[in-house]
GROMACS .gro file of C-alpha atoms in nm:
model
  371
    1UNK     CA    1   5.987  -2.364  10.738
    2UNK     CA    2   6.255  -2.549  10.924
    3UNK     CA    3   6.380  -2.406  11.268
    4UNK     CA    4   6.647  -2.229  11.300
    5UNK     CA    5   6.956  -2.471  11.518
    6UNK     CA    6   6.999  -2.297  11.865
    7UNK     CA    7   7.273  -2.094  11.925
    8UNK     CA    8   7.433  -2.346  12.176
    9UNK     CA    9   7.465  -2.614  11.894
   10UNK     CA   10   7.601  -2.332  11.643
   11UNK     CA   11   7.854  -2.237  11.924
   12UNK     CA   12   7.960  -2.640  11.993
   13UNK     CA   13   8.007  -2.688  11.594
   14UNK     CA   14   8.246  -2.372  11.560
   15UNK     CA   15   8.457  -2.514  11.877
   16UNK     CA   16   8.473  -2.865  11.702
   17UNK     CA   17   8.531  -2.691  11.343
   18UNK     CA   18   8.810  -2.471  11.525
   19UNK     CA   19   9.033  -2.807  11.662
   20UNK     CA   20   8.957  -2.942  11.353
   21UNK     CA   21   9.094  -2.638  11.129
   22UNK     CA   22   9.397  -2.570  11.398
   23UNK     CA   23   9.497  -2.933  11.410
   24UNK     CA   24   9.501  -2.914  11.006
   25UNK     CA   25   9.698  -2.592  10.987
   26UNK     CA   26   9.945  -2.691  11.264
   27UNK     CA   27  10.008  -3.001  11.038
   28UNK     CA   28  10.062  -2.854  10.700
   29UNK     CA   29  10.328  -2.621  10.924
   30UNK     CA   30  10.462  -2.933  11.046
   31UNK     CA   31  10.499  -3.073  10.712
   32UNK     CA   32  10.691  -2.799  10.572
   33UNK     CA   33  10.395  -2.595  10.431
   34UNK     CA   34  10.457  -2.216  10.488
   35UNK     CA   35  10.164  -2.030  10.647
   36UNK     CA   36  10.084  -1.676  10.710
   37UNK     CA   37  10.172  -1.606  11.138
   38UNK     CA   38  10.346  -1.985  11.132
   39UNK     CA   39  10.649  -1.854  11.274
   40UNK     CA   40  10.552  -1.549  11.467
   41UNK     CA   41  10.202  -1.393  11.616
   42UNK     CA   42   9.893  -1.541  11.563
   43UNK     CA   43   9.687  -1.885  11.691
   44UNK     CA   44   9.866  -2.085  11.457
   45UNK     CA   45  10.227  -2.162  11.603
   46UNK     CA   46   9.987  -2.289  11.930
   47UNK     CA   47   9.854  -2.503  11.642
   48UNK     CA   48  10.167  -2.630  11.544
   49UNK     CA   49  10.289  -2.689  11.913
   50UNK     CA   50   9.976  -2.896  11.983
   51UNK     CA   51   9.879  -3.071  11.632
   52UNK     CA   52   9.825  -3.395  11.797
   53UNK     CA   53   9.614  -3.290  12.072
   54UNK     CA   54   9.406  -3.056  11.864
   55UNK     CA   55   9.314  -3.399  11.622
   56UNK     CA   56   9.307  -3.648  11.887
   57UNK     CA   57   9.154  -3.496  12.169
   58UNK     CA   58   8.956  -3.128  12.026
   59UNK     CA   59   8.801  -3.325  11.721
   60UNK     CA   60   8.820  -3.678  11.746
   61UNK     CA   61   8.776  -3.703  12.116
   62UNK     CA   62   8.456  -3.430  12.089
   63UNK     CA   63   8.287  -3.614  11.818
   64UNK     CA   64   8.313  -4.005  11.961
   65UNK     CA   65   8.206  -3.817  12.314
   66UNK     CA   66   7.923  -3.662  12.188
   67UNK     CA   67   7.820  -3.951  11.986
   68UNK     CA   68   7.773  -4.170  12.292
   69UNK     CA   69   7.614  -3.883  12.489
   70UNK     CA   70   7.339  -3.881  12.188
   71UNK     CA   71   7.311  -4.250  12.214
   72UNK     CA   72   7.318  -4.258  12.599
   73UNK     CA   73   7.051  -3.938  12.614
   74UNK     CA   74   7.168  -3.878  12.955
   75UNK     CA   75   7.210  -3.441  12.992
   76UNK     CA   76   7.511  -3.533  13.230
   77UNK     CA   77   7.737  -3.742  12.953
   78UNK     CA   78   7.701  -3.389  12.719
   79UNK     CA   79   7.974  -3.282  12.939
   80UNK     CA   80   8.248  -3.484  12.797
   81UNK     CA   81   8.256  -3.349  12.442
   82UNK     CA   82   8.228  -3.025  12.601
   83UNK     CA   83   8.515  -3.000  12.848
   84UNK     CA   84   8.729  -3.155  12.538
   85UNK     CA   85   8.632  -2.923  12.298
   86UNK     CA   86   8.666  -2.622  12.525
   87UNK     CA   87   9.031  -2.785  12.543
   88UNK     CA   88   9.087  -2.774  12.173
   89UNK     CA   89   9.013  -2.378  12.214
   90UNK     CA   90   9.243  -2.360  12.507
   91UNK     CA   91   9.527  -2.497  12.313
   92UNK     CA   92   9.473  -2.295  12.035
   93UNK     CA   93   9.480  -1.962  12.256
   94UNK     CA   94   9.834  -2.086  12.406
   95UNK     CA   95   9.646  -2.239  12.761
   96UNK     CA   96   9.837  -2.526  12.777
   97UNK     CA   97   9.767  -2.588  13.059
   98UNK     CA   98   9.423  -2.507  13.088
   99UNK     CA   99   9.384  -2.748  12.751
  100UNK     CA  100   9.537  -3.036  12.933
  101UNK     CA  101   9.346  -3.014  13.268
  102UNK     CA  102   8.970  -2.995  13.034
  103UNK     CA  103   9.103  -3.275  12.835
  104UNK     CA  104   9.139  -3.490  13.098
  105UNK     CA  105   8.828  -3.377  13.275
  106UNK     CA  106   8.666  -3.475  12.970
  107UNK     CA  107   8.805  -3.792  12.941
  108UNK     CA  108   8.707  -3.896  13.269
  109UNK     CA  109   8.390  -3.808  13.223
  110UNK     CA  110   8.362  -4.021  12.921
  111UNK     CA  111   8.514  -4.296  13.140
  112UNK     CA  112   8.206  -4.286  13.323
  113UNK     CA  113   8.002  -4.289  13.076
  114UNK     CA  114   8.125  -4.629  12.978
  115UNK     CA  115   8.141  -4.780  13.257
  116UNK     CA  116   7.755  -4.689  13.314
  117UNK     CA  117   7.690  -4.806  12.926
  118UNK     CA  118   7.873  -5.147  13.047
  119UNK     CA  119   7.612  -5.175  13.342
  120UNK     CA  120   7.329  -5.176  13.090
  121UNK     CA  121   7.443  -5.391  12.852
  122UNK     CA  122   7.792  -5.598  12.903
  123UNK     CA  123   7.882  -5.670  12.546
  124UNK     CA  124   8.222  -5.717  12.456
  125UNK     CA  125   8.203  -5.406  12.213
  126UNK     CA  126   8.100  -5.206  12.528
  127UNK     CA  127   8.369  -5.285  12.750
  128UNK     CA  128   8.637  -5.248  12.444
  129UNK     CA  129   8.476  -4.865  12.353
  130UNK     CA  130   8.505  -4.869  12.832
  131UNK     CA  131   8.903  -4.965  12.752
  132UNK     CA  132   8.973  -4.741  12.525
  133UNK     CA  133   8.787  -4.451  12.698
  134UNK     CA  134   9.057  -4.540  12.967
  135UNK     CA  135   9.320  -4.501  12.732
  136UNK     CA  136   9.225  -4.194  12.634
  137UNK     CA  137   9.232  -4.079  13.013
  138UNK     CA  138   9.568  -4.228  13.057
  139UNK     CA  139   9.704  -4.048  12.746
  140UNK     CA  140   9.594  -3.692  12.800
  141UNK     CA  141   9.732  -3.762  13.203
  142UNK     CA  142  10.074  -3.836  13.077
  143UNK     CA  143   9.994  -3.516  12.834
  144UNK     CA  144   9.913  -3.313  13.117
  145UNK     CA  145  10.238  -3.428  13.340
  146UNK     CA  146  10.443  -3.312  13.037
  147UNK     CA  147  10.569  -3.655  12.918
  148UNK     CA  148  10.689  -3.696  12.562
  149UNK     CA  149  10.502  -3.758  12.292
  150UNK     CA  150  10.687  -4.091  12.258
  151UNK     CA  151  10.515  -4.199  12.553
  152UNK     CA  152  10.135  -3.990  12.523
  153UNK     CA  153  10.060  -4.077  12.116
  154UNK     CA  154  10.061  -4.425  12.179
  155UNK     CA  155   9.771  -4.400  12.400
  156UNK     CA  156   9.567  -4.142  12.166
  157UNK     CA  157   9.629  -4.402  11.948
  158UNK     CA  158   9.498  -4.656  12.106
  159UNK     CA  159   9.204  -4.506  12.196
  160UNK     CA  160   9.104  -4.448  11.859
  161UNK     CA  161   9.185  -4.846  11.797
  162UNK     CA  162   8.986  -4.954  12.054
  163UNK     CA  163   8.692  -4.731  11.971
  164UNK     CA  164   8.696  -4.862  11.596
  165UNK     CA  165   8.773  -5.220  11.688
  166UNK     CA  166   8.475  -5.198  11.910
  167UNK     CA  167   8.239  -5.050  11.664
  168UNK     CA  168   8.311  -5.276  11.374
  169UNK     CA  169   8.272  -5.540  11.632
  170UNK     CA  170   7.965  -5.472  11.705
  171UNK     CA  171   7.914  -5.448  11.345
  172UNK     CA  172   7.992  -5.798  11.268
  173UNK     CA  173   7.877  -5.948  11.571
  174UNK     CA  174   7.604  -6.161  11.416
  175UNK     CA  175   7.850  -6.263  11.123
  176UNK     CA  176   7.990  -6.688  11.153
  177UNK     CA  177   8.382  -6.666  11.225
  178UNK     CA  178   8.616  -6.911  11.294
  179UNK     CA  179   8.670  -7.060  11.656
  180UNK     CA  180   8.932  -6.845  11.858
  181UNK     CA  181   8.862  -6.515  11.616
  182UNK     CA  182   8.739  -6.317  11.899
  183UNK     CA  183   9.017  -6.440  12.143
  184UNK     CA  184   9.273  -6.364  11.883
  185UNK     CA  185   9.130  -6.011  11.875
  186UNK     CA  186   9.163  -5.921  12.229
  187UNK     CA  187   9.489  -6.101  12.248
  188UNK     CA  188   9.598  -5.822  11.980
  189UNK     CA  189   9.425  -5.519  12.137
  190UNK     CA  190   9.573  -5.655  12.452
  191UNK     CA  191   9.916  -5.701  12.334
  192UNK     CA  192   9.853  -5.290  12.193
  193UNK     CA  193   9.768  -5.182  12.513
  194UNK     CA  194  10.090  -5.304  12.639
  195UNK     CA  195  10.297  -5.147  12.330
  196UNK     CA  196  10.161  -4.801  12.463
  197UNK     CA  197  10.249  -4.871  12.811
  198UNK     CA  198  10.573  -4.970  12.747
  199UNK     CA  199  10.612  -4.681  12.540
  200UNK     CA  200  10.671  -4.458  12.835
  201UNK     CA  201  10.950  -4.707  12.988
  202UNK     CA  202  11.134  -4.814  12.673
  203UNK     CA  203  11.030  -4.659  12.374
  204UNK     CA  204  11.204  -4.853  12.103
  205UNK     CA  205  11.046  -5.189  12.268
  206UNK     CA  206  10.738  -5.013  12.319
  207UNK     CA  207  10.702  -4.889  11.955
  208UNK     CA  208  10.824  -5.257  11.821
  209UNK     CA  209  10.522  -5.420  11.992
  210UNK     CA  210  10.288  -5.135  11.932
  211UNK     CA  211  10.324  -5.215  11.554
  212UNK     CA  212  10.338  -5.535  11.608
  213UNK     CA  213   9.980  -5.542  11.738
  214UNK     CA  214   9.919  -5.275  11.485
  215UNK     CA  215  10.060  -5.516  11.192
  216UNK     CA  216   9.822  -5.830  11.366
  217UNK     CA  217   9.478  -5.645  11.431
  218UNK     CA  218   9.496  -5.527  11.003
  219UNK     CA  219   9.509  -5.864  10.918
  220UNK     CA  220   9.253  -6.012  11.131
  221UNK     CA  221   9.026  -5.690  11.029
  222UNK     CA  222   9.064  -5.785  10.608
  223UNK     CA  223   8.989  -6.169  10.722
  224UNK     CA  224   8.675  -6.105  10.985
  225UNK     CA  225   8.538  -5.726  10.879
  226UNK     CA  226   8.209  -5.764  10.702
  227UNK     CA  227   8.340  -5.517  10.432
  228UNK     CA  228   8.451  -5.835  10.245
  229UNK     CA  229   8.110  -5.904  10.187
  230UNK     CA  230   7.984  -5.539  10.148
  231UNK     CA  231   8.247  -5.440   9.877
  232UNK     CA  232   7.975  -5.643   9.651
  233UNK     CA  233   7.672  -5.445   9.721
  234UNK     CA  234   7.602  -5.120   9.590
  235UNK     CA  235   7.587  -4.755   9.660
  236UNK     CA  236   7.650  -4.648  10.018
  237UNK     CA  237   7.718  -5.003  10.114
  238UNK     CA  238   7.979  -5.038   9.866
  239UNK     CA  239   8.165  -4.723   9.932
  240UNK     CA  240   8.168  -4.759  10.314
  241UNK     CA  241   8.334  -5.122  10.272
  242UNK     CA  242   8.597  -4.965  10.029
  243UNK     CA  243   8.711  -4.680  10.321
  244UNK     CA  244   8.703  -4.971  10.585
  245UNK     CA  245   8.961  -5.201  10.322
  246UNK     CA  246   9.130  -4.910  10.209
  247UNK     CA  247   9.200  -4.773  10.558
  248UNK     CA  248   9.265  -5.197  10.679
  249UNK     CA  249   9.480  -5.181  10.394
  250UNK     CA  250   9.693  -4.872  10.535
  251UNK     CA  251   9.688  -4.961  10.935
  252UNK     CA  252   9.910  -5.264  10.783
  253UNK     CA  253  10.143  -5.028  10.655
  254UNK     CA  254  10.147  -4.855  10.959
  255UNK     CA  255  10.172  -5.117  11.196
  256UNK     CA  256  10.551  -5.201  10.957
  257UNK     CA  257  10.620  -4.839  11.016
  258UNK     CA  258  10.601  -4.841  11.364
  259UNK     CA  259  10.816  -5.175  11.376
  260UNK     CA  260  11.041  -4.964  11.167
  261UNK     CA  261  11.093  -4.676  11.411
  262UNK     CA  262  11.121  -4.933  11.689
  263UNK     CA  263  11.400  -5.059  11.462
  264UNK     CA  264  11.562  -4.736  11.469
  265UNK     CA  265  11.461  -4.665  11.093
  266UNK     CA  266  11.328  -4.279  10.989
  267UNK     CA  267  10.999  -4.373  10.899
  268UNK     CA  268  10.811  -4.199  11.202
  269UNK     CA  269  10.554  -3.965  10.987
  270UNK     CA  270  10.478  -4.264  10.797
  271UNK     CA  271  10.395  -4.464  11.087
  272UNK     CA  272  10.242  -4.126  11.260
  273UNK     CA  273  10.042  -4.047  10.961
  274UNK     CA  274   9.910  -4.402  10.777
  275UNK     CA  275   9.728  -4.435  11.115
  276UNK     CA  276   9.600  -4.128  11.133
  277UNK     CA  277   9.546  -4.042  10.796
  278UNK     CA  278   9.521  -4.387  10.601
  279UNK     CA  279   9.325  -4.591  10.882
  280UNK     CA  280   9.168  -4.311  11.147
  281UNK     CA  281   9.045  -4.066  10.846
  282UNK     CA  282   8.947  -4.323  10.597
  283UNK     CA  283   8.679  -4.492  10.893
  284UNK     CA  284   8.574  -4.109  10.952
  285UNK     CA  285   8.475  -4.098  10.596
  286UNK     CA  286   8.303  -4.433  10.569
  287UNK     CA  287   8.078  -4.369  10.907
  288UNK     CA  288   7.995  -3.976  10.878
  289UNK     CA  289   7.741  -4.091  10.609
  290UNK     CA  290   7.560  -4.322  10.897
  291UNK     CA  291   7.622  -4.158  11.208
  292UNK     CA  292   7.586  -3.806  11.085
  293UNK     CA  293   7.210  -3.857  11.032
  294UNK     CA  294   7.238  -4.037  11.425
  295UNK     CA  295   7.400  -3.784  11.580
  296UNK     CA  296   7.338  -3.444  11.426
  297UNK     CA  297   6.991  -3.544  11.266
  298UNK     CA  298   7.153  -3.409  10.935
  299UNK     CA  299   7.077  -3.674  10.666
  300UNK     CA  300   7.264  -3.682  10.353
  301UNK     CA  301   7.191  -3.769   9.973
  302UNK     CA  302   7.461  -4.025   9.875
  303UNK     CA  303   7.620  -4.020   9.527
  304UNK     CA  304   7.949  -4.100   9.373
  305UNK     CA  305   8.079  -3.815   9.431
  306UNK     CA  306   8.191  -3.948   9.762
  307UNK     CA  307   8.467  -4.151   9.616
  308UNK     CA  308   8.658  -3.791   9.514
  309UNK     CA  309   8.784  -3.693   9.847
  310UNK     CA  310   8.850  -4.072   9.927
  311UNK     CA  311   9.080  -4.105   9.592
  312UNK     CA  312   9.267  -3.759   9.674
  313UNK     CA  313   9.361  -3.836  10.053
  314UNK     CA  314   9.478  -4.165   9.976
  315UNK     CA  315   9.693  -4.060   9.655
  316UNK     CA  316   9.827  -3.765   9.861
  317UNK     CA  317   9.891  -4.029  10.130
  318UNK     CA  318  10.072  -4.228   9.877
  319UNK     CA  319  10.313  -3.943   9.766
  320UNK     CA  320  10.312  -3.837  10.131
  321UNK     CA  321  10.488  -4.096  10.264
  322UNK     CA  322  10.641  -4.285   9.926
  323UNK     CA  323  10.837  -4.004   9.732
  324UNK     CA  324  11.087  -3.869   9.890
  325UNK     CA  325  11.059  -3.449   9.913
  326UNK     CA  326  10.681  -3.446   9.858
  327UNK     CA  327  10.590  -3.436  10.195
  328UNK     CA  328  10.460  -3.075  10.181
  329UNK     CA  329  10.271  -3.151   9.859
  330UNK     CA  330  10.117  -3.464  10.042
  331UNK     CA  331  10.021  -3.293  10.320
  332UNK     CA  332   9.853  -2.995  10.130
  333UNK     CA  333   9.676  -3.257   9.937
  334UNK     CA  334   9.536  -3.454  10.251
  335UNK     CA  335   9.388  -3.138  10.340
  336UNK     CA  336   9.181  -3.067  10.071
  337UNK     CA  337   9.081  -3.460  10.052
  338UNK     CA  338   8.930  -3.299  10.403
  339UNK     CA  339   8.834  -2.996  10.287
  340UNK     CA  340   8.648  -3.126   9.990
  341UNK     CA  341   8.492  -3.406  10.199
  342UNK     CA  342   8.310  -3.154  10.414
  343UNK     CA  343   8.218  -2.943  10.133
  344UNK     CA  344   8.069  -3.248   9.974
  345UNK     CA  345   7.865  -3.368  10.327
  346UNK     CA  346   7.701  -3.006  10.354
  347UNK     CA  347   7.641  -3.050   9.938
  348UNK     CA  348   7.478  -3.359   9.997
  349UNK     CA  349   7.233  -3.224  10.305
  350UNK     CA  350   7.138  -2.957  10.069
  351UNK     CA  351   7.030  -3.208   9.807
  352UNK     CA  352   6.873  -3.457  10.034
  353UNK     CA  353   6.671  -3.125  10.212
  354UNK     CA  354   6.591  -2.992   9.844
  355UNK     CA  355   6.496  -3.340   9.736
  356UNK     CA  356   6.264  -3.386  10.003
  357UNK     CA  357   6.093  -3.069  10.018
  358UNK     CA  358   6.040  -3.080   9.665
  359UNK     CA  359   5.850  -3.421   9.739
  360UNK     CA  360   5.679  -3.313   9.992
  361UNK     CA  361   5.565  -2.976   9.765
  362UNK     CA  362   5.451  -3.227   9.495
  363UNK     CA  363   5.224  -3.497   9.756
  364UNK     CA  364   5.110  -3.124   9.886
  365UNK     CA  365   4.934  -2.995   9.553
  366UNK     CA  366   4.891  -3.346   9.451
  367UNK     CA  367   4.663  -3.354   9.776
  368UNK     CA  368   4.528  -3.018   9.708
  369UNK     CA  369   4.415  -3.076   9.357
  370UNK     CA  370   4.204  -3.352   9.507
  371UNK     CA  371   4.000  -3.178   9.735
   0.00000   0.00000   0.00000
């Protein structure tokens, strides 16, 4: 009979879950969706106040942290992904302050755990995943000093760039390219990097080579990515390299939209949201199937069904930001593409757990019947 997990891990997964469900809620608010206690009373007007940093830093920031503190199995780097998602639970109790100060505890934390990743094996991957770990720092400092979001959501951003860049990267690092591929590529992440810094000077000029970059690192990501070759196989392979062109596909559109706002044009949420939503979610759904089983030793039975929630959140993403008046009804929809993607990883647990024990029952009396 499997063990029961310990309480600490139950009480970790509720503070990630809680970001996760706030920075959701705060959204749909955001969007126009009417919520019980949205305007008055309640946790979720902190939500809606502190959206970004509830996705970015609560969830997104947690989970990266505490996947490199499982692959670094040092007890020290656990403290990352804690301080940040004991920030997520500040915010959502109204702490601003409090939230800011743990999120940028936590992300210097996760600095250091970088840099001492770097020491043990310089790769490029490792010292992109060390540069955007720094952005992350820099963003929630300018959070914390009470800068605009103008200036901060750049640098979320690019943290969550870098940290992708560097892991398909990594991915493809034993694939042929072209001479210069890997130059172009920092040149791009470089040239990023300095869209988010000038952000905080000069937005328009910052936001015009933000997207820029933005607009550059999707194309060299459909030429390079090994998801070209992928698409072809089958199963898991095959829907993992459909997220990664789908979501290539949609950090093109954003990297326009953010040209666009630097432009002066009123396409912000689609700029905000096709690189959150298109790009950031669609990698989360093409990696939970691999690094779930890494990092929460929770393996899953693949099966088609995984190409439901990836249909709905980029159709609702599609009426989201291309019909004019269905925002609300976009948003609702790309949270239940969510919704029904985590329903459908704890489905496929239970069916890999029931599949298994039911083998193991079989070799058992198989085994028995023997003797």
């Amino acid at each position: 009979m499997p063990s029961r997990p310990p309480v600490a891990r139950l009480l970790f997964v509720g503070l990630v879950a809680s970001s996760l469900v706030g920075g959701v809620l705060g959204g749909l608010v955001r969007a126009g969706v009417l919520l019980p206690g949205a305007v008055s009373g309640g946790w979720v007007p902190h939500a809606v106040l502190a959206h970004a940093f509830l996705m970015v830093s609560g969830f997104m920031g947690t989970v990266i942290g505490l996947e490199r503190a499982v692959a670094l199995k040092a007890r020290w780097s656990f403290w990352a992904p804690s301080l940040s998602a004991l920030g997520g639970v500040c915010a959502l109790a109204g702490a601003g302050a409090a939230a800011a100060a743990l999120a940028v505890a936590a992300a210097l934390l996760f600095v250091g755990v970088n840099l001492h990743v770097v020491r043990r094996h310089r790769e490029p991957h490792t010292v992109l995943l060390l540069v955007g770990a720094v952005g992350w720092l820099v963003g929630n400092a300018l959070y914390a000093a009470g800068l605009p979001a103008d200036a901060v959501v750049p640098w979320w951003f690019s943290f969550l760039v870098l940290t992708i860049a560097a892991e398909r990267l990594e991915m493809t690092r034993l694939m042929r390219r072209r001479a210069g591929a890997a130059e172009v590529l920092y040149l791009l992440l470089g040239t990023l990097l300095a869209g988010a810094a000038t952000a905080s000077l000069a937005p328009a000029a910052g936001q015009l080579v933000f997207g820029l970059a933005l607009a550059g690192l999707a194309v060299w990501l459909l030429c390079f990515d090994i998801a070209r070759r992928t698409v072809k196989a089958n199963a898991l392979s095959r829907y993992m390299a459909v997220c990664l062109l789908l979501g290539y596909g949609w950090l093109g559109v954003a990297g326009l939209a953010w040209i666009g706002v630097g432009l002066g044009h009123a396409v912000r949420d689609t700029a905000l949201h096709a690189l959150a939503l298109g790009f950031v979610v669609s990698m989360m759904l093409a990696h939970a199937p691999v690094i779930l089983p890494a990092v929460a030793k929770v393996k899953l039975l693949y099966g088609p069904v995984f190409y439901l929630p990836l249909a709905l959140l980029h159709l609702s993403l599609l009426v989201r930001v291309g019909v004019p008046g269905l925002l609300p009804a976009g948003a609702i929809g790309n949270a239940a593409a969510m919704g029904l993607f985590a329903a459908i990883v704890a489905g496929a647990a239970w069916a890999w757990r029931r599949k298994h024990s039911s083998t193991s029952s079989l070799r058992t009396r198989h085994a028995s019947a023997h003797h």
